[in-house]
PDB file of N, CA and C in Angstrom:
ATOM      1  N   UNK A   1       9.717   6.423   1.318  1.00  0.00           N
ATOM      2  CA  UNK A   1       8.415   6.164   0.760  1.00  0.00           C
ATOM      3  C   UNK A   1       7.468   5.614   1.838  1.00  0.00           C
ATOM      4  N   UNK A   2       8.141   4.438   2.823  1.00  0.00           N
ATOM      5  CA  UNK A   2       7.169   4.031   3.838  1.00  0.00           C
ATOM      6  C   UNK A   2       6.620   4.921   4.335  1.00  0.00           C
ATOM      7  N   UNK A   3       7.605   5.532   4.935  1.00  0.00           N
ATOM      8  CA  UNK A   3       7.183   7.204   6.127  1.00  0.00           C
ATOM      9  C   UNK A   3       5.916   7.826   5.655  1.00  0.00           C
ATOM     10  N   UNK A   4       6.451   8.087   4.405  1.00  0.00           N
ATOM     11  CA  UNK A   4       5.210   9.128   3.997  1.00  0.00           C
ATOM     12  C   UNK A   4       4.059   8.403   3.837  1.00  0.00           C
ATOM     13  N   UNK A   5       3.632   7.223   3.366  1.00  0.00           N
ATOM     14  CA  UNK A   5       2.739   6.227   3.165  1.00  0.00           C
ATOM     15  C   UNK A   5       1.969   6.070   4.557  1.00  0.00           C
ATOM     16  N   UNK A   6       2.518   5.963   5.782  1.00  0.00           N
ATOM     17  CA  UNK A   6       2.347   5.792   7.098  1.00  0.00           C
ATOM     18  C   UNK A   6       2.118   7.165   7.478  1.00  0.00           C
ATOM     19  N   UNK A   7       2.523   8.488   7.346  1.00  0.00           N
ATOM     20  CA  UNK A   7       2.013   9.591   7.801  1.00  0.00           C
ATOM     21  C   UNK A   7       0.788   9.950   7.022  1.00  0.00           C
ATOM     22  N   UNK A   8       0.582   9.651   6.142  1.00  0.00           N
ATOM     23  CA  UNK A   8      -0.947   9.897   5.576  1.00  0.00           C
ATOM     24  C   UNK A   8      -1.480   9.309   5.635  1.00  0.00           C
ATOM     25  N   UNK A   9      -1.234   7.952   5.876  1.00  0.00           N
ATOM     26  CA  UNK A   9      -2.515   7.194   6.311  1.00  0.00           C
ATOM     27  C   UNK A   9      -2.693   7.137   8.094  1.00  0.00           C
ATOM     28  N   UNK A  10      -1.770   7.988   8.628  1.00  0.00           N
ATOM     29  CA  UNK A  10      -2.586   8.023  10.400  1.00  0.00           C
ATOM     30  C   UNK A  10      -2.699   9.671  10.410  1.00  0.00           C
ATOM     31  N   UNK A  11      -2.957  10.513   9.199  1.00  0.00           N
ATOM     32  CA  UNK A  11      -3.581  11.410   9.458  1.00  0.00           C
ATOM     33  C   UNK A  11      -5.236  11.351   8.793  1.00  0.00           C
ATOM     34  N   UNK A  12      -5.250  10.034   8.054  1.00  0.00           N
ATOM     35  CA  UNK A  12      -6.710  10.133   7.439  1.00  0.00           C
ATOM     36  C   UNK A  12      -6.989  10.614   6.019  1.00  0.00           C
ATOM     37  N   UNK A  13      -5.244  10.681   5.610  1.00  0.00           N
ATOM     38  CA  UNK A  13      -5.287  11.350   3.974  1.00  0.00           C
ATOM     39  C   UNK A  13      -5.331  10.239   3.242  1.00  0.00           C
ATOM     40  N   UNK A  14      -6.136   8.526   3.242  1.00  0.00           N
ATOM     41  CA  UNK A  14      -5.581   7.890   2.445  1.00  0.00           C
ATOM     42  C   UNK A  14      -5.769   7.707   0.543  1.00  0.00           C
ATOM     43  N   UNK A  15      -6.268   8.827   0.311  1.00  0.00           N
ATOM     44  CA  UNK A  15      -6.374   8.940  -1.202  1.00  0.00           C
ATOM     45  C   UNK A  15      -4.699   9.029  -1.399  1.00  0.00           C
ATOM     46  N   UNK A  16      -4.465  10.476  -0.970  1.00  0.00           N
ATOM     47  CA  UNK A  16      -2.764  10.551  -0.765  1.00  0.00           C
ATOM     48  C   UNK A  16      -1.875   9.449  -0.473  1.00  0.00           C
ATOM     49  N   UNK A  17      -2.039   8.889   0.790  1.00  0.00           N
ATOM     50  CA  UNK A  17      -1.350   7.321   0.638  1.00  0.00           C
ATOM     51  C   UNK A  17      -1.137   6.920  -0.734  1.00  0.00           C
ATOM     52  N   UNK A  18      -2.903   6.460  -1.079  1.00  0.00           N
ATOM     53  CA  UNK A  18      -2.645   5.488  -2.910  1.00  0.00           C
ATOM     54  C   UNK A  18      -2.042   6.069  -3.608  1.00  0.00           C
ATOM     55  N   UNK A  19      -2.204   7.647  -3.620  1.00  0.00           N
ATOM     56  CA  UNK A  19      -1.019   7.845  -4.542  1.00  0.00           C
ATOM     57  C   UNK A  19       0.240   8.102  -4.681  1.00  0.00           C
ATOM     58  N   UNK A  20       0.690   8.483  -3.426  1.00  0.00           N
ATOM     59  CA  UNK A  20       2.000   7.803  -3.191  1.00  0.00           C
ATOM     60  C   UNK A  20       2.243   6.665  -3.413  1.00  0.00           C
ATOM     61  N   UNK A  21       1.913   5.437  -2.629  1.00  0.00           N
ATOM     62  CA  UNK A  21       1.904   4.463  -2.883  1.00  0.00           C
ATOM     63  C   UNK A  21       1.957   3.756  -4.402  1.00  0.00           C
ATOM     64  N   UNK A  22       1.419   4.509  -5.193  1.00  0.00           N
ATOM     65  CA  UNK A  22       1.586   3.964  -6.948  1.00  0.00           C
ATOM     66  C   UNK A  22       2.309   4.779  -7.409  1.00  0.00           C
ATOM     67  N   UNK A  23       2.774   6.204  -7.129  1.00  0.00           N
ATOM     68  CA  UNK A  23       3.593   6.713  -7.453  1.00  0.00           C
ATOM     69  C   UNK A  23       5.155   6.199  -7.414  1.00  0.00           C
ATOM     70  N   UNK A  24       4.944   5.269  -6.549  1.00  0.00           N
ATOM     71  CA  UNK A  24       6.346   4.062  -6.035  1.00  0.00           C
ATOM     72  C   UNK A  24       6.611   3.487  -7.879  1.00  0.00           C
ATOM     73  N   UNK A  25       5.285   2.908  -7.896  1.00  0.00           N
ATOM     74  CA  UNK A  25       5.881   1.826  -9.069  1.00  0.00           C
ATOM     75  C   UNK A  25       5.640   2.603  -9.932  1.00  0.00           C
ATOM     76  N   UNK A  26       5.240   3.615 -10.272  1.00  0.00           N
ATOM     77  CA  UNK A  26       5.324   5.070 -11.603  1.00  0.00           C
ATOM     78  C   UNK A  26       6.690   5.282 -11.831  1.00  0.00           C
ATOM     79  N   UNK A  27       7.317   5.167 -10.647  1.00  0.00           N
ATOM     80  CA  UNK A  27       8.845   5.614 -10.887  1.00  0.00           C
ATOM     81  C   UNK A  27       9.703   3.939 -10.920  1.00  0.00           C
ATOM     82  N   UNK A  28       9.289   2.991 -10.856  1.00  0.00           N
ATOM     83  CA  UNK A  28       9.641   1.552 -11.444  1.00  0.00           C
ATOM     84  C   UNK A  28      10.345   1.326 -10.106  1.00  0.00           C
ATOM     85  N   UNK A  29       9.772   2.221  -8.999  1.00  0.00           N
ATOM     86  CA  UNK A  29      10.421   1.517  -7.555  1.00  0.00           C
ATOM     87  C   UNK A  29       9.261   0.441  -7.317  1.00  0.00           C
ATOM     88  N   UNK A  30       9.587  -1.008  -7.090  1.00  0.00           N
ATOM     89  CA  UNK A  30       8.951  -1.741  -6.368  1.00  0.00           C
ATOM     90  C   UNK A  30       8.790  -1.804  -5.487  1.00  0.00           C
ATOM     91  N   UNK A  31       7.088  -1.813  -4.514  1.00  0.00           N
ATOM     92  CA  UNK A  31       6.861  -2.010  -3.306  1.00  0.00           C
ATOM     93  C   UNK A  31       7.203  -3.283  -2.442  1.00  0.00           C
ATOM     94  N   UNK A  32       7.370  -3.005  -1.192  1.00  0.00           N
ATOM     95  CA  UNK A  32       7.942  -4.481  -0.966  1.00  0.00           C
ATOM     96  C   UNK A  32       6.413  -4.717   0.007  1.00  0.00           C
ATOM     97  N   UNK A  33       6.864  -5.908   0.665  1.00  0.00           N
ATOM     98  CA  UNK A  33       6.187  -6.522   1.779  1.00  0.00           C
ATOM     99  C   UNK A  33       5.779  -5.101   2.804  1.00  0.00           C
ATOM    100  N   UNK A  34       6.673  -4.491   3.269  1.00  0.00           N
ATOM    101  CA  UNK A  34       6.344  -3.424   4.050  1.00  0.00           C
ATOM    102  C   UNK A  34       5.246  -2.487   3.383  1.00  0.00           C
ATOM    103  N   UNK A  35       5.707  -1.790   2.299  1.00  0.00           N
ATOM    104  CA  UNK A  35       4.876  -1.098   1.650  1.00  0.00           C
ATOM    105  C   UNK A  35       3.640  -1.518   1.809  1.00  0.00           C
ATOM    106  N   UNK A  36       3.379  -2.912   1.052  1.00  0.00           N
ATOM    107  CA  UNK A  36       1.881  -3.573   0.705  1.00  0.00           C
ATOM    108  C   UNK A  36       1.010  -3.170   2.309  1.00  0.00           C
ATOM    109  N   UNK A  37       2.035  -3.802   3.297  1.00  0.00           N
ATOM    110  CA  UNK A  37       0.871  -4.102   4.756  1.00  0.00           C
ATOM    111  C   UNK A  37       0.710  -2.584   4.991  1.00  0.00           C
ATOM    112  N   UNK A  38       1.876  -1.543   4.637  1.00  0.00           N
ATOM    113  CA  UNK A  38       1.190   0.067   5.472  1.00  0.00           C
ATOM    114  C   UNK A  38       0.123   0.521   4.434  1.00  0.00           C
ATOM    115  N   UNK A  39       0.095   0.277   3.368  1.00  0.00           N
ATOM    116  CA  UNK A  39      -1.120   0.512   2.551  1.00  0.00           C
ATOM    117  C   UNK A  39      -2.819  -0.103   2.964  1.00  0.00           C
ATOM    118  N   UNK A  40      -2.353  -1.209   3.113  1.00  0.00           N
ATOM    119  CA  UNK A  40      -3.587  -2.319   3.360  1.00  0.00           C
ATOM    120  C   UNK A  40      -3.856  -2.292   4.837  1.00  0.00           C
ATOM    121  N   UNK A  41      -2.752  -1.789   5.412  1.00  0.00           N
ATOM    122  CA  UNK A  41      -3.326  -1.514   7.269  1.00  0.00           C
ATOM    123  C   UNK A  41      -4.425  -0.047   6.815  1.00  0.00           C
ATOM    124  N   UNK A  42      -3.888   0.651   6.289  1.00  0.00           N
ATOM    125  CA  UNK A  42      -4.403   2.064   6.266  1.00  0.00           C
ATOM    126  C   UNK A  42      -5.831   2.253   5.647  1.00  0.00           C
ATOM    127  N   UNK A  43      -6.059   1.423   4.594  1.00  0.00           N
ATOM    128  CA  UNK A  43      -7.293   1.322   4.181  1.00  0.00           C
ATOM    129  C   UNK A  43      -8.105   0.405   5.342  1.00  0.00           C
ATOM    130  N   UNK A  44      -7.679  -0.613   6.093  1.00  0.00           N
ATOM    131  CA  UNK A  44      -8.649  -1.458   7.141  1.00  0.00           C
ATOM    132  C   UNK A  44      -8.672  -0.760   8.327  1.00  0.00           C
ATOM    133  N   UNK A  45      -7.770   0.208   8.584  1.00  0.00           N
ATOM    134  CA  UNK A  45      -7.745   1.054  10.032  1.00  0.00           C
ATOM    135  C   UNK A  45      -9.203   2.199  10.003  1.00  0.00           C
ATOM    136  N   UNK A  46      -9.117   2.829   8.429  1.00  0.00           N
ATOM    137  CA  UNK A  46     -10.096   3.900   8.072  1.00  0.00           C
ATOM    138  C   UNK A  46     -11.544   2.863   7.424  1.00  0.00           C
ATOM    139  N   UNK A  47     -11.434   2.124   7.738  1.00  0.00           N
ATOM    140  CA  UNK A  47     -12.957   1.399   7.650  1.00  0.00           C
ATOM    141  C   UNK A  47     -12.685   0.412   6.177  1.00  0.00           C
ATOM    142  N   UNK A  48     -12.240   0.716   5.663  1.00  0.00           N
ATOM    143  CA  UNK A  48     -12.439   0.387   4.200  1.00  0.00           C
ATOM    144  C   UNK A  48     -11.754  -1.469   3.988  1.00  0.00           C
ATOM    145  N   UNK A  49     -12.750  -2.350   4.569  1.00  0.00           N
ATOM    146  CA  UNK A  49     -12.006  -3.426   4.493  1.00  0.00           C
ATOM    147  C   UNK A  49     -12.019  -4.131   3.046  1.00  0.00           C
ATOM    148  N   UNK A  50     -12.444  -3.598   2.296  1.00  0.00           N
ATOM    149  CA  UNK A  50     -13.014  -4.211   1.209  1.00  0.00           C
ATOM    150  C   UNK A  50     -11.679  -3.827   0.252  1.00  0.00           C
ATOM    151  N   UNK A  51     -11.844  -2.411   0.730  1.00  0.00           N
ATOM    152  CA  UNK A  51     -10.343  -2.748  -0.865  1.00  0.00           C
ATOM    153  C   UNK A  51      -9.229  -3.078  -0.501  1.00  0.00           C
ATOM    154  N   UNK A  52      -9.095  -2.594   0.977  1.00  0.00           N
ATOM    155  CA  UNK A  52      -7.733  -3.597   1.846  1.00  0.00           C
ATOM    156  C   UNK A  52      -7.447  -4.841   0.827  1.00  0.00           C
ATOM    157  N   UNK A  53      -8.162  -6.153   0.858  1.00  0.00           N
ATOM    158  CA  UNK A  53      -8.531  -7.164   0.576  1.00  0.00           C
ATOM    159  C   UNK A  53      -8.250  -7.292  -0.965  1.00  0.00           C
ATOM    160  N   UNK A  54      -8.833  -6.118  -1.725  1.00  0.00           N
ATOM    161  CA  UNK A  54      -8.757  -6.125  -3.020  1.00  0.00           C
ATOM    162  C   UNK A  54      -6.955  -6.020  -3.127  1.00  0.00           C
ATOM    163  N   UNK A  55      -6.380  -5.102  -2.726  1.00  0.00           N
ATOM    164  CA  UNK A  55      -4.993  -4.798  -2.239  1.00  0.00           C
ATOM    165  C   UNK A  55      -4.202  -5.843  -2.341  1.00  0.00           C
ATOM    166  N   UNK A  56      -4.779  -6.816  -1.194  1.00  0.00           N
ATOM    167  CA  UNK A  56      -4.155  -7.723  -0.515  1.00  0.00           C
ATOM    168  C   UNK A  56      -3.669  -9.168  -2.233  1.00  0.00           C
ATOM    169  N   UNK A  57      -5.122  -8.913  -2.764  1.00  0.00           N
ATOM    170  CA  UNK A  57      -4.680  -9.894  -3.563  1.00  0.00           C
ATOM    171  C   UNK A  57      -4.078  -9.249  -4.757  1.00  0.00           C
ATOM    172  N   UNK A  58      -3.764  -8.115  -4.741  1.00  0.00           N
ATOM    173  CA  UNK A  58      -2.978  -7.752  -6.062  1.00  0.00           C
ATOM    174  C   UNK A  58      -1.753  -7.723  -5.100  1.00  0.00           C
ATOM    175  N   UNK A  59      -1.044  -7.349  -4.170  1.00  0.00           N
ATOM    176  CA  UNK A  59      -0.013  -7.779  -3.986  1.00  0.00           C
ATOM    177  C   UNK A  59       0.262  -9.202  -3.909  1.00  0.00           C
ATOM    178  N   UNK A  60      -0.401 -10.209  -3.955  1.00  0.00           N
ATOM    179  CA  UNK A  60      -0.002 -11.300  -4.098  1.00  0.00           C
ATOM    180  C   UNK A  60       0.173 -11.898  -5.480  1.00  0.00           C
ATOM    181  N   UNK A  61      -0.532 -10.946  -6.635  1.00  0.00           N
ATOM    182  CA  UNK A  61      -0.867 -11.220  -7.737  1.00  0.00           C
ATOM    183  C   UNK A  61       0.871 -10.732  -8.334  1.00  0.00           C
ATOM    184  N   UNK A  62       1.467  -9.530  -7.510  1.00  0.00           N
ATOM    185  CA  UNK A  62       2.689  -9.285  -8.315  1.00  0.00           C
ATOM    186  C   UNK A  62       3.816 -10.074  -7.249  1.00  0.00           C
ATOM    187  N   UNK A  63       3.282 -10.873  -6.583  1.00  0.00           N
ATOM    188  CA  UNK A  63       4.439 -12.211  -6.138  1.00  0.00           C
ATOM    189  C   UNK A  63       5.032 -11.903  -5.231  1.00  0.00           C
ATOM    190  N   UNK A  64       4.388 -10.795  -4.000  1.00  0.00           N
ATOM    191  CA  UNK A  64       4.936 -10.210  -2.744  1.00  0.00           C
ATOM    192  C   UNK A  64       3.984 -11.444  -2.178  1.00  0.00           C
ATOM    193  N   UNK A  65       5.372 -11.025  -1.536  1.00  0.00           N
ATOM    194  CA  UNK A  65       4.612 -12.790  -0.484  1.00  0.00           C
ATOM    195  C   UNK A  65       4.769 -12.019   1.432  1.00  0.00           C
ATOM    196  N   UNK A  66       2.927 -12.354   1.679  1.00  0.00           N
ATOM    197  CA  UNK A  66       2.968 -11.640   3.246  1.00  0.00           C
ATOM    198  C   UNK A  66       3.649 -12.419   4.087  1.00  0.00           C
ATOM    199  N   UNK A  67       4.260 -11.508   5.055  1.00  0.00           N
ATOM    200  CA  UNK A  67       4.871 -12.091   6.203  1.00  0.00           C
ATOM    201  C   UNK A  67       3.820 -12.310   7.476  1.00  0.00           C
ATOM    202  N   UNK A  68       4.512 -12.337   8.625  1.00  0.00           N
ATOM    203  CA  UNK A  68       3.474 -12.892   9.871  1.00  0.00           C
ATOM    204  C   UNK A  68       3.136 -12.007  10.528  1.00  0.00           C
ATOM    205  N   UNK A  69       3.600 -10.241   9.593  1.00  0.00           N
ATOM    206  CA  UNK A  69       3.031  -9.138  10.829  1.00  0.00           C
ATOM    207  C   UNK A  69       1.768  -9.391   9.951  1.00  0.00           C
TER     208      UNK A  69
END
């Protein structure tokens, strides 16, 4: 799931990312710590710092707790 999350978001597909990325917990796989930051790198790499941020606090909202990357 990372891989693919990380290959679409450094080709610039990140709609695809999100939905991969929620397609994770569609299938009741939980994202971890990794997941959250390649999502939230990918939206702040392609400009978009704003929903990064929005991101940032819903993964904290479901009790993923960031690490120090």
């Amino acid at each position: 799931w990372n891989v693919m999350i990380t290959g679409y978001c450094q080709c610039g597909f990140i709609d695809d990312a999100l939905k991969f990325f929620q397609q994770m917990q569609q299938r009741n796989i939980k994202p971890n710590v990794v997941s959250w930051t390649l999502i939230i790198a990918g939206y702040t790499q392609l400009g978009n710092g704003g929903y990064a941020l929005k991101l940032f606090w819903e993964m904290q909202q479901q009790d993923v707790k960031p690490n120090i990357i």
